[in-house]
Tab-separated table of C-alpha atoms and ligand atoms in Angstrom:
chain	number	residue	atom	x	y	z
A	1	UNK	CA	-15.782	15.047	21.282
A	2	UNK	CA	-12.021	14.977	22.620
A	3	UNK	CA	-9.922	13.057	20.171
A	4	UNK	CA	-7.895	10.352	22.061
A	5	UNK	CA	-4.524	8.614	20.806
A	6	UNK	CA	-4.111	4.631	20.603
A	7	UNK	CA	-0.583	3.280	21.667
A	8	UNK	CA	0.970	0.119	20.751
A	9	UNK	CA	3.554	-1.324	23.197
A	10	UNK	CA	5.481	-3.880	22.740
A	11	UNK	CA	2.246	-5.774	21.181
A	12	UNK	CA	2.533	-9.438	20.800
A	13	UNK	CA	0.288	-12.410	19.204
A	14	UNK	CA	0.578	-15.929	18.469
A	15	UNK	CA	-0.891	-18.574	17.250
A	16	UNK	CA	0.607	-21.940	19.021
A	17	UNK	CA	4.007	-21.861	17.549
A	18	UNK	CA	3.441	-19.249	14.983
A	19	UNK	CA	4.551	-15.354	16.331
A	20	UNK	CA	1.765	-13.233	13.781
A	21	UNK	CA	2.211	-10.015	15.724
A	22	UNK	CA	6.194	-9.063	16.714
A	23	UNK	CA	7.217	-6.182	19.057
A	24	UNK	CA	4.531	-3.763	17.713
A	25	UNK	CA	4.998	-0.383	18.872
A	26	UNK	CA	2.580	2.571	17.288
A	27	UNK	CA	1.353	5.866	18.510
A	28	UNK	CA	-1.822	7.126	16.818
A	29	UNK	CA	-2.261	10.506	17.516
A	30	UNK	CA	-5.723	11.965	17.958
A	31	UNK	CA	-7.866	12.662	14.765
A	32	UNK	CA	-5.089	10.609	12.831
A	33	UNK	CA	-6.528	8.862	9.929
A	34	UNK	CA	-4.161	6.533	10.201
A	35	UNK	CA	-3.422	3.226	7.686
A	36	UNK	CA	-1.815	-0.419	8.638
A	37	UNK	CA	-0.491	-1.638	5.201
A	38	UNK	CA	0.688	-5.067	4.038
A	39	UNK	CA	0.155	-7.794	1.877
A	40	UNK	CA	-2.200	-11.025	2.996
A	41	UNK	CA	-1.303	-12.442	6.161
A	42	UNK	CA	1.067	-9.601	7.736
A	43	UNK	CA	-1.400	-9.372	10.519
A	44	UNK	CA	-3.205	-6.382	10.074
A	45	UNK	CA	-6.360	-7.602	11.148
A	46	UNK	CA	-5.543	-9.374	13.676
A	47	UNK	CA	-3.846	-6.124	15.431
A	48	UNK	CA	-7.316	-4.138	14.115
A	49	UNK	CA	-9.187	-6.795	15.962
A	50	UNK	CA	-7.038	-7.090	18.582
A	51	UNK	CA	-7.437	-3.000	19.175
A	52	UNK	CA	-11.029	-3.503	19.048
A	53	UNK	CA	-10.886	-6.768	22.103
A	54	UNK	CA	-11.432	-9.575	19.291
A	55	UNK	CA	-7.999	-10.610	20.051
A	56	UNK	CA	-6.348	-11.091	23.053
A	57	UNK	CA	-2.926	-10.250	23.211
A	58	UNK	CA	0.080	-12.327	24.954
A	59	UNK	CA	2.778	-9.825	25.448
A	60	UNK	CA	2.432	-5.764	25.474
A	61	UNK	CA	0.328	-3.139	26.899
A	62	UNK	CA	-2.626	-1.372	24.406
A	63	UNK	CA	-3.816	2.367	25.318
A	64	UNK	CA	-6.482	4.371	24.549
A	65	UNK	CA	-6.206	7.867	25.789
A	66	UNK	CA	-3.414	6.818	27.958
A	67	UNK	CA	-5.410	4.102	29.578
A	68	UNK	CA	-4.485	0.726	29.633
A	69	UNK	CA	-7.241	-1.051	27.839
A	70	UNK	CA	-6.373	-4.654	27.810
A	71	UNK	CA	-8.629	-5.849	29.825
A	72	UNK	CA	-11.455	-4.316	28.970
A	73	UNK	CA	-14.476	-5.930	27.017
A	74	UNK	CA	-14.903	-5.056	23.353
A	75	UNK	CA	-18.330	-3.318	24.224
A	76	UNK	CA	-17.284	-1.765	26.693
A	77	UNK	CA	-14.463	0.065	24.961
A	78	UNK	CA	-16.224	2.789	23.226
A	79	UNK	CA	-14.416	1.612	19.969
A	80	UNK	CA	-16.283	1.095	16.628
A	81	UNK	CA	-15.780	-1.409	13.538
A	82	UNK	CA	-16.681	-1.778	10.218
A	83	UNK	CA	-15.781	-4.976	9.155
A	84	UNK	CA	-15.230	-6.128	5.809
A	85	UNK	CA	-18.232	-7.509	4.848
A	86	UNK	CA	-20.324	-4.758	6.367
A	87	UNK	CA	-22.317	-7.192	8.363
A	88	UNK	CA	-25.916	-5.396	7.992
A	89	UNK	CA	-28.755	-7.318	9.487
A	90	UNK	CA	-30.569	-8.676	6.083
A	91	UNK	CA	-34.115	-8.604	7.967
A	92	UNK	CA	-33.888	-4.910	9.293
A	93	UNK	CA	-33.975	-2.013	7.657
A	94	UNK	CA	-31.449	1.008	7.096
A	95	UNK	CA	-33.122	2.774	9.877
A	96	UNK	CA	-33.139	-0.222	11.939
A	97	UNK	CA	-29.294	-1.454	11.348
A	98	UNK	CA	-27.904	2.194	11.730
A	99	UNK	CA	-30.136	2.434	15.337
A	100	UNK	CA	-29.219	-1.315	16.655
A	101	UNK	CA	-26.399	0.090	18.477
A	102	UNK	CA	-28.461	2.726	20.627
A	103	UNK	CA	-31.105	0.716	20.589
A	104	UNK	CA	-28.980	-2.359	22.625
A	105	UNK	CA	-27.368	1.013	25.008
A	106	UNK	CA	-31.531	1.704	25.634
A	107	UNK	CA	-31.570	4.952	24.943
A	108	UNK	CA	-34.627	7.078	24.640
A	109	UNK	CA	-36.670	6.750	21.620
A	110	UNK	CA	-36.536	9.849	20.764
A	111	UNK	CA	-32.644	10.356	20.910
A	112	UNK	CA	-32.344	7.376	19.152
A	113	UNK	CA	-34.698	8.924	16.125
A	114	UNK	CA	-32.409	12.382	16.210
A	115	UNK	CA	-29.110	10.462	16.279
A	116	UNK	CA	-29.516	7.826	13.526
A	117	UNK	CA	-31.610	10.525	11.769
A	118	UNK	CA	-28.169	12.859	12.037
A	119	UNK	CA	-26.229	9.390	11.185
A	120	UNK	CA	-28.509	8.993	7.768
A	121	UNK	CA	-27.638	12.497	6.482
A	122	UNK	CA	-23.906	12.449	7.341
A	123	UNK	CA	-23.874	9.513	4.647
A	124	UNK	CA	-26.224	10.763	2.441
A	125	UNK	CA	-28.672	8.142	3.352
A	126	UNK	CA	-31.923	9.546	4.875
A	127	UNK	CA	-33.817	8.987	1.531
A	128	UNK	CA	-33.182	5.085	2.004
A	129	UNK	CA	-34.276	4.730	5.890
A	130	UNK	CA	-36.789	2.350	5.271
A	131	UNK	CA	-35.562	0.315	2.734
A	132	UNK	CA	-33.717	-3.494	4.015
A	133	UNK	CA	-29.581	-4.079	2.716
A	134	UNK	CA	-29.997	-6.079	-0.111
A	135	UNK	CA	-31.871	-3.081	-2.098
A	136	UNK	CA	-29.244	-1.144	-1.901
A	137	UNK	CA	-25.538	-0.970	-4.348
A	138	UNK	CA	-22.700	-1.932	-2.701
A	139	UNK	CA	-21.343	1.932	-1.638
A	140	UNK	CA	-25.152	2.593	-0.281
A	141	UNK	CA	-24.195	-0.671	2.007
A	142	UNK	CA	-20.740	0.509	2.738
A	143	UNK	CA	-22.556	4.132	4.240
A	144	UNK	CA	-24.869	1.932	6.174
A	145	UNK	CA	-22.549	0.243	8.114
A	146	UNK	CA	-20.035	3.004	8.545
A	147	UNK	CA	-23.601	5.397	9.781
A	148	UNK	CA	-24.153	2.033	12.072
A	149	UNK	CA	-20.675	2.475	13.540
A	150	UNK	CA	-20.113	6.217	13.861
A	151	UNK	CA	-23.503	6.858	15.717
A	152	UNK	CA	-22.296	5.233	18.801
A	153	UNK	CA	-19.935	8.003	18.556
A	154	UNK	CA	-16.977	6.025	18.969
A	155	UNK	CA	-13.685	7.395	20.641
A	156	UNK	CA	-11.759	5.578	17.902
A	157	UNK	CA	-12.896	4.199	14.416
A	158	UNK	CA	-11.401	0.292	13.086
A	159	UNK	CA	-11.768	0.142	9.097
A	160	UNK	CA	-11.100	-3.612	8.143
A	161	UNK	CA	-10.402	-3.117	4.227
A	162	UNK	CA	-13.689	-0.942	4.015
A	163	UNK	CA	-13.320	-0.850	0.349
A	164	UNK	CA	-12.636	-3.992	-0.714
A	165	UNK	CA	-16.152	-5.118	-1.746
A	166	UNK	CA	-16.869	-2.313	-4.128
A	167	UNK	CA	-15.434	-1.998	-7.654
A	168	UNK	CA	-12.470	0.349	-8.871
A	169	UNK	CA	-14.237	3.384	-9.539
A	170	UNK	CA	-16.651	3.221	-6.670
A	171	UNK	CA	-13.948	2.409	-4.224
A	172	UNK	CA	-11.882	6.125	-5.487
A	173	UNK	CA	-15.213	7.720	-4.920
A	174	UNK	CA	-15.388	5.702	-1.244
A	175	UNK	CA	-12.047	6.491	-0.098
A	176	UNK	CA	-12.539	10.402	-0.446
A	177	UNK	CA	-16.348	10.352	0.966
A	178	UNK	CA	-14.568	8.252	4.001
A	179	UNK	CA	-11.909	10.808	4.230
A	180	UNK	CA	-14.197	13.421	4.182
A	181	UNK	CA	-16.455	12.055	6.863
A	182	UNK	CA	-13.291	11.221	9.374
A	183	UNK	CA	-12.147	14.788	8.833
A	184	UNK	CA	-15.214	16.318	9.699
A	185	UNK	CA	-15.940	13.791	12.747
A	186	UNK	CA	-12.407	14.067	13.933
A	187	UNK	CA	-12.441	10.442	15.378
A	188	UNK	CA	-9.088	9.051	15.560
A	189	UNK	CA	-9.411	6.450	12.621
A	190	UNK	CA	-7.225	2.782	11.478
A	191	UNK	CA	-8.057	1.606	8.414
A	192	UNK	CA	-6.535	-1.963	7.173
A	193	UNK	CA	-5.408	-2.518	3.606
A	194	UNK	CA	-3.366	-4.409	1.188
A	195	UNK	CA	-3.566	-1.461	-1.417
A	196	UNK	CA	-1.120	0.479	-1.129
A	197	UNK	CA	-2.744	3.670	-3.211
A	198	UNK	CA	-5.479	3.422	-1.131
A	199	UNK	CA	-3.194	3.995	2.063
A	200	UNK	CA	-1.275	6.633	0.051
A	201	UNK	CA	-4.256	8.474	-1.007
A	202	UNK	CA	-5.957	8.536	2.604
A	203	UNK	CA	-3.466	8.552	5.150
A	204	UNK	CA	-2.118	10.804	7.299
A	205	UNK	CA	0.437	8.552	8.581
A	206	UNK	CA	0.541	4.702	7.597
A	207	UNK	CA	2.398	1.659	8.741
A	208	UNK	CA	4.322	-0.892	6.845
A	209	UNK	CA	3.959	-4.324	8.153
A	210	UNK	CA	5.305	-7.795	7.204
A	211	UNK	CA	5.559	-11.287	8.727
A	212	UNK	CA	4.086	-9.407	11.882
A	213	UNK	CA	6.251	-6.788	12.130
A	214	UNK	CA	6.158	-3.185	11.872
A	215	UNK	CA	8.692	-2.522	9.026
A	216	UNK	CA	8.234	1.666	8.685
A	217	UNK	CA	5.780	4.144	10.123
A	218	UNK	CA	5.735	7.553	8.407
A	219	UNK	CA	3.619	9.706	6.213
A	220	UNK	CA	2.898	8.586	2.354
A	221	UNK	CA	5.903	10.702	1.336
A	222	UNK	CA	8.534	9.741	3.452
A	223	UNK	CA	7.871	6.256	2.903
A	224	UNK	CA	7.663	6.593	-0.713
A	225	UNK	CA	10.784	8.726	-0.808
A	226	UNK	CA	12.967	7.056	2.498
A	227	UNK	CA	11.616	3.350	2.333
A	228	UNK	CA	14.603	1.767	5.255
A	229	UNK	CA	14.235	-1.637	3.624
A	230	UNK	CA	13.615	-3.427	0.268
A	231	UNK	CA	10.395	-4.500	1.517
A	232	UNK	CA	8.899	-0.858	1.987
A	233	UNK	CA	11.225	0.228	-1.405
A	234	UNK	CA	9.119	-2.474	-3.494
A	235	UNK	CA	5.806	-2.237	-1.392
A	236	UNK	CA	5.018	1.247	-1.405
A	237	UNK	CA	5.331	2.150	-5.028
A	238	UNK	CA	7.233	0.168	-7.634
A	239	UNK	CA	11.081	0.477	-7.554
A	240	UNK	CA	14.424	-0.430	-8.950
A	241	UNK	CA	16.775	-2.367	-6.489
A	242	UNK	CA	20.470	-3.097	-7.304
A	243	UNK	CA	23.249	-4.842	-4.940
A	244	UNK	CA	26.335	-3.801	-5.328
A	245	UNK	CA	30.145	-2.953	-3.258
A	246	UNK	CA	30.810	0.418	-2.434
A	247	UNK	CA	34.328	1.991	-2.459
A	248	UNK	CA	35.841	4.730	-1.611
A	249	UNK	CA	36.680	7.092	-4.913
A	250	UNK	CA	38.924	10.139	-3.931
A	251	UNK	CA	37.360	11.969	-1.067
A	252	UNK	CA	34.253	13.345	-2.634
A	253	UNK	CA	32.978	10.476	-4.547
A	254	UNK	CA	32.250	6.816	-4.299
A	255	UNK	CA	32.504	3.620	-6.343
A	256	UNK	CA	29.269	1.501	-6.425
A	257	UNK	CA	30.240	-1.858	-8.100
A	258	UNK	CA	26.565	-3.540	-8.956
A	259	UNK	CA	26.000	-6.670	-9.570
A	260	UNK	CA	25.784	-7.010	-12.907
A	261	UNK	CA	24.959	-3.395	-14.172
A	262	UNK	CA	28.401	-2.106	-14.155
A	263	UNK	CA	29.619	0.374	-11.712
A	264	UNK	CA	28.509	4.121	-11.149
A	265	UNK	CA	30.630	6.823	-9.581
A	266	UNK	CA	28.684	8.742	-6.796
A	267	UNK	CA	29.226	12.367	-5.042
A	268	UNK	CA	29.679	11.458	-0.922
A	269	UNK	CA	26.696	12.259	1.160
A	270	UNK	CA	26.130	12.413	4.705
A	271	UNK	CA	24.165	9.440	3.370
A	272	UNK	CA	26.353	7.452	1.965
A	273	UNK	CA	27.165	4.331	3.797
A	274	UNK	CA	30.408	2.508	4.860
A	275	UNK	CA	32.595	0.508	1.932
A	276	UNK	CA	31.411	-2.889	1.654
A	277	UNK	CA	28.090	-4.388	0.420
A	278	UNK	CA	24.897	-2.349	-0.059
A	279	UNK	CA	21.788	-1.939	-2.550
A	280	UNK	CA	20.513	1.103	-3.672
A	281	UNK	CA	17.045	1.914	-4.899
A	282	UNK	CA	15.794	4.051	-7.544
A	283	UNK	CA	11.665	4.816	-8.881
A	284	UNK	CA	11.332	4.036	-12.451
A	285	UNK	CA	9.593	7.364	-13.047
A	286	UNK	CA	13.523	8.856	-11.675
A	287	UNK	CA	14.846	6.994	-15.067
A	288	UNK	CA	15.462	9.580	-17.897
A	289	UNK	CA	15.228	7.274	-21.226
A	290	UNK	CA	17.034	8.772	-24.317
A	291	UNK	CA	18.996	7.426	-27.477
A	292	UNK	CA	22.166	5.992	-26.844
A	293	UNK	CA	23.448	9.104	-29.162
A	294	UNK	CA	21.654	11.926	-28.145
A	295	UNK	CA	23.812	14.595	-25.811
A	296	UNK	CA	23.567	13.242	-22.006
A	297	UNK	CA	23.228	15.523	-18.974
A	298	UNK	CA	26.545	16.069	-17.159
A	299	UNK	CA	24.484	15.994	-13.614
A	300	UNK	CA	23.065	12.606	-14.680
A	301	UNK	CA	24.578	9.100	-13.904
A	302	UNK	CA	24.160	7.201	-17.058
A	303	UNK	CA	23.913	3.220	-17.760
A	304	UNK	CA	23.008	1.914	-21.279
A	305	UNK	CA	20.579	-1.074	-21.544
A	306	UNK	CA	18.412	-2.565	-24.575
A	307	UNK	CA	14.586	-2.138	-24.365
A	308	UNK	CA	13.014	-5.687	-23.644
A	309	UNK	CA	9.667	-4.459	-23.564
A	310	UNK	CA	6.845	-1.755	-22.751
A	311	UNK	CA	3.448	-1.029	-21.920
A	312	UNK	CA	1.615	1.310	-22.482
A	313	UNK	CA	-0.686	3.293	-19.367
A	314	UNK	CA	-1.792	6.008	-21.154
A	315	UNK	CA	-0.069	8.529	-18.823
A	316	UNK	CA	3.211	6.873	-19.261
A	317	UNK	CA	4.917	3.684	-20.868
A	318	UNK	CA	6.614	1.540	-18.340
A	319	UNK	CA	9.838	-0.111	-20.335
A	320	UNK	CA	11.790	-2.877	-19.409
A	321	UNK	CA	15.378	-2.294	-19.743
A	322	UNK	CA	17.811	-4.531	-19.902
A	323	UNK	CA	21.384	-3.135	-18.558
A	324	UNK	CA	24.262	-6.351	-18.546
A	325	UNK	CA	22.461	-8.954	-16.267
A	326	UNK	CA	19.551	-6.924	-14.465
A	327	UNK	CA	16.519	-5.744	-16.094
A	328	UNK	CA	15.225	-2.257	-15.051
A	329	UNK	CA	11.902	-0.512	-14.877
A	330	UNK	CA	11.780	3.132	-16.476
A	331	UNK	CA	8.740	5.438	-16.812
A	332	UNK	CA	8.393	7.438	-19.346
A	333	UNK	CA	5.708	10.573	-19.673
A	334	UNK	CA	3.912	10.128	-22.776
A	335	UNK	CA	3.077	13.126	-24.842
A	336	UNK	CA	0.269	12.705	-27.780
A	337	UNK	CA	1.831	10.965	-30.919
A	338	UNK	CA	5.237	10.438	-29.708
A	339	UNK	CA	6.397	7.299	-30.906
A	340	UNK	CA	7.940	5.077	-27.968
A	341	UNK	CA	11.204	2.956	-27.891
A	342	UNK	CA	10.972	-0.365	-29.950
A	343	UNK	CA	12.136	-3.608	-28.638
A	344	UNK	CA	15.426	-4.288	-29.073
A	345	UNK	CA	16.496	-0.212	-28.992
A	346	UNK	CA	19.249	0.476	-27.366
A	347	UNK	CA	19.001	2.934	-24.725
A	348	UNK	CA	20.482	5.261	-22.427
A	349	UNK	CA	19.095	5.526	-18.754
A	350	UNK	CA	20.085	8.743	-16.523
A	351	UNK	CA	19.719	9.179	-12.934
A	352	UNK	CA	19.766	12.081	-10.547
A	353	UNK	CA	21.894	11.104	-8.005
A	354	UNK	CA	19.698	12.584	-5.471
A	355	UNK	CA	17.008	10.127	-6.808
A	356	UNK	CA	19.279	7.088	-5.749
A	357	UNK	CA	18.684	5.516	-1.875
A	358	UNK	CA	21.016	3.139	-0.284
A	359	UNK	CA	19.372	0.500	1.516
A	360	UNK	CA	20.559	-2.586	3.706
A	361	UNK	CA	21.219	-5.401	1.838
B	401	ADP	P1	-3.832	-9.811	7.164
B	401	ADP	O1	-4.990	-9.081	7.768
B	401	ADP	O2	-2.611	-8.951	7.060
B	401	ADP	O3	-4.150	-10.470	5.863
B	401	ADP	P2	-4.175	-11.622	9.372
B	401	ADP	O4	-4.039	-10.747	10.558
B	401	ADP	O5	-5.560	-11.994	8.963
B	401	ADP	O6	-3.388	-10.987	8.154
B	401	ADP	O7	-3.353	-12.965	9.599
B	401	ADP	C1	-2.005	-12.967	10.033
B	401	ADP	C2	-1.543	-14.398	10.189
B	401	ADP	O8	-2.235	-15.002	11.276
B	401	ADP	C3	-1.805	-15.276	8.990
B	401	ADP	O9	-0.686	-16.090	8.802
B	401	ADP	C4	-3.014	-16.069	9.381
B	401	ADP	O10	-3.005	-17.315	8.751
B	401	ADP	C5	-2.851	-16.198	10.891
B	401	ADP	N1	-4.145	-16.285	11.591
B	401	ADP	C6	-5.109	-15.352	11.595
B	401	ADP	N2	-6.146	-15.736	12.366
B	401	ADP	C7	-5.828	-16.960	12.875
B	401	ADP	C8	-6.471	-17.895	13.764
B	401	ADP	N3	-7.676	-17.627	14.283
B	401	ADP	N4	-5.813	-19.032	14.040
B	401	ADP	C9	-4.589	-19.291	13.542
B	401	ADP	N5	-3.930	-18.468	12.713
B	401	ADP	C10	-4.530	-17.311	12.373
C-alpha cells in the first residue's frame, strides 16, 4: 500500500468562546509513527478526532496525501481509529467485531474470511475467533480492536491513548507489539498520549502540545535535549529550571546571575543569548553530586547546596538539593552497597556546561 502524509494547516477549533485548537501546523510524513503529547485537555483528541471527521474544524485546511480532506465524511476517508475504550461489540464475537468493517463495505464472503483471518494472525489472535470481548484480558481486547481497524486497510491509523486501559507491565509489552505491527504495515500512524515515555519510547517524531497549541515538533531526542520552552523542558523528562540575568564577562565568557542560586560564569556559545533576563535548564541526571571536600573537576561549574531529601529508584536516587533559595533535582547512579547522601549533607553539584540550555523566560 502507498504510504500517504497528513498535513496540518493552520488548524483551528473552538468551542463557543473557548479557542481548544490554535494555529496547528504538522506534516506527518508517510509510515511516520508519529505521537501528539500533552497533559489533559491540550486537545489532542479533539485534533485525532478531528483528523478522523469527528470534528469539524473552523479555520485551516487538513490533507491527506495532498488532498484536501475537509469535507469529506469520516467513512468515507479511508482513515481508521481505535478509540480508547476499544469499543468491541459485547454480543459478537472476535471473528465477528474484527469482520464488521468489511462486512458493512459488502464484500465477498470469502474475502472477508481471508482478510480478518490474515487480521487474527497479525495480532496473534486466530486461536480466540470465536470467543465474544468480555472473555478475553484487557491486551487480547486491545489486539481486537486494533485487528478491527487495520483490516480495512486504512491509509492512515488514529491511536486515542491505546494503552491506557491496560496495566504498567502490559502496556510496555503493548507499546512494542504496536510498534512492531505499524512497522511492518507501514501505515502512517498518530497515536494520542499524556505519557510522555510512552511517546518517547514509540515515536518517530512527536508533538508537544498545550492550551491548544503546538509547543515543539521533533524526534524524542531533540526534544529531550533542545526543549524551546519551559513547558517542553519540564514535560518531556524531568528538569531543573533557573531564572537568572546574563552579563557579559570578558569576551569569552558570561555572567549568569540566578535567582537565588548564586551566579555561574559560562564559556560564550553561538548559543548564548543577549544580556538581560533568561532561564536556563539542566536534567538532574547532568548533576554530578560529590562532598563539599572532595577535589572538583576544573571543566565542571560547581554550586554547593544541602541535601533535603532522596528517594530511592533502584537505578538511581533522585536528591533534593537545596542551593540558597531554589531546591534542585540531582540523579545519582546507584552502585550495590553504596551508601547515599544523608539529609542535611552538604553537597557539591557540578555541571557540564554543555549540559546547560538557555530558554525564554
Ligand atoms: P486532551 O485529549 O488533550 O485531554 P481534549 O481534546 O479532549 O484534550 O479537550 C481539549 C479541550 O476541549 C478541553 O478543555 C475540553 O474541556 C474541551 N472540549 C473537548 N470536547 C468538548 C466539547 N464537545 N464541548 C466543549 N468543550 C470540549
Amino acid at each position: 500500500m502507498r504510504k500517504v502524509a497528513v498535513e496540518c494547516r493552520k488548524i483551528g477549533l473552538s468551542y463557543g468562546r473557548t479557542e481548544v485548537l490554535r494555529d496547528v501546523n504538522l506534516r506527518i510524513e508517510p509510515g511516520e509513527f508519529f505521537a501528539l503529547l500533552g497533559p489533559s485537555g491540550s486537545g489532542k483528541s479533539t485534533l485525532l478526532r478531528l483528523i478522523a471527521g469527528f470534528n469539524r474544524l473552523d479555520r485551516g485546511e487538513l490533507l491527506v496525501d495532498g488532498r484536501d480532506i475537509t469535507a469529506v465524511a469520516p467513512h468515507a476517508r479511508n482513515i481508521g481509529m481505535v478509540f480508547q475504550s476499544y469499543a468491541l461489540w459485547p454480543h459478537l464475537t472476535v471473528f465477528d467485531n474484527v469482520a464488521f468493517g468489511l462486512v458493512e463495505r459488502r464484500l465477498a464472503r470469502d474475502e472477508i474470511r481471508r482478510r480478518t483471518e490474515a487480521a487474527l494472525d497479525l495480532v496473534g489472535l486466530r486461536d480466540f475467533a470465536q470467543r465474544r470481548p468480555n472473555q478475553l484480558s484487557g491486551g487480547q481486547q486491545q489486539r481486537v480492536a486494533l485487528a478491527r481497524t487495520v483490516v480495512i486497510e486504512p491509509q492512515v491509523l488514529l491511536l486515542d491513548e491505546p494503552l491506557s486501559n491496560l496495566d504498567k507491565n502490559l502496556r510496555v509489552t503493548m507499546r512494542q507489539e504496536l510498534l512492531a505491527l505499524q512497522r511492518m504495515l507501514g501505515i502512517t500512524t498518530i497515536f494520542v498520549t499524556h505519557d510522555q515515555e510512552e511517546a518517547m519510547t514509540t515515536a518517530d517524531r512527536m508533538a508537544v502540545l498545550d492550551c491548544g497549541v503546538v509547543q515543539q515538533v521533533g524526534s524524542p531526542s531533540e526534544l529531550f535535549d533542545f526543549p524551546v520552552n519551559r513547558f517542553v523542558a519540564s514535560f518531556v523528562g524531568t528538569t531543573n529550571l533557573l531564572d537568572g540575568v546574563l552579563s557579559a564577562d570578558g569576551t569569552d565568557a558570561v555572567r549568569f546571575d540566578t535567582a537565588g542560586a548564586g551566579s555561574l560564569r559560562l564559556p560564550r556559545t553561538a548559543e548564548t543569548p543577549p544580556p538581560g533576563a533568561a532561564a536556563m535548564s539542566f536534567r538532574p541526571h547532568a548533576l554530578q553530586m560529590q562532598a563539599v571536600d572532595a577535589v572538583r573537576d576544573p571543566a565542571l561549574l560547581w554550586l554547593t547546596g544541602t541535601v533535603e531529601a532522596a528517594e530511592f529508584l533502584g537505578e538511581t536516587t533522585r536528591y533534593r538539593v537545596r542551593v540558597s533559595t531554589v531546591a534542585l533535582t540531582a540523579d545519582q547512579v546507584h552502585f550495590g552497597g553504596t551508601p547515599k547522601f544523608a539529609d542535611g549533607t552538604t553537597v557539591a553539584l557540578g555541571v557540564a556546561p554543555s549540559q546547560l540550555r538557555y530558554l525564554p523566560t
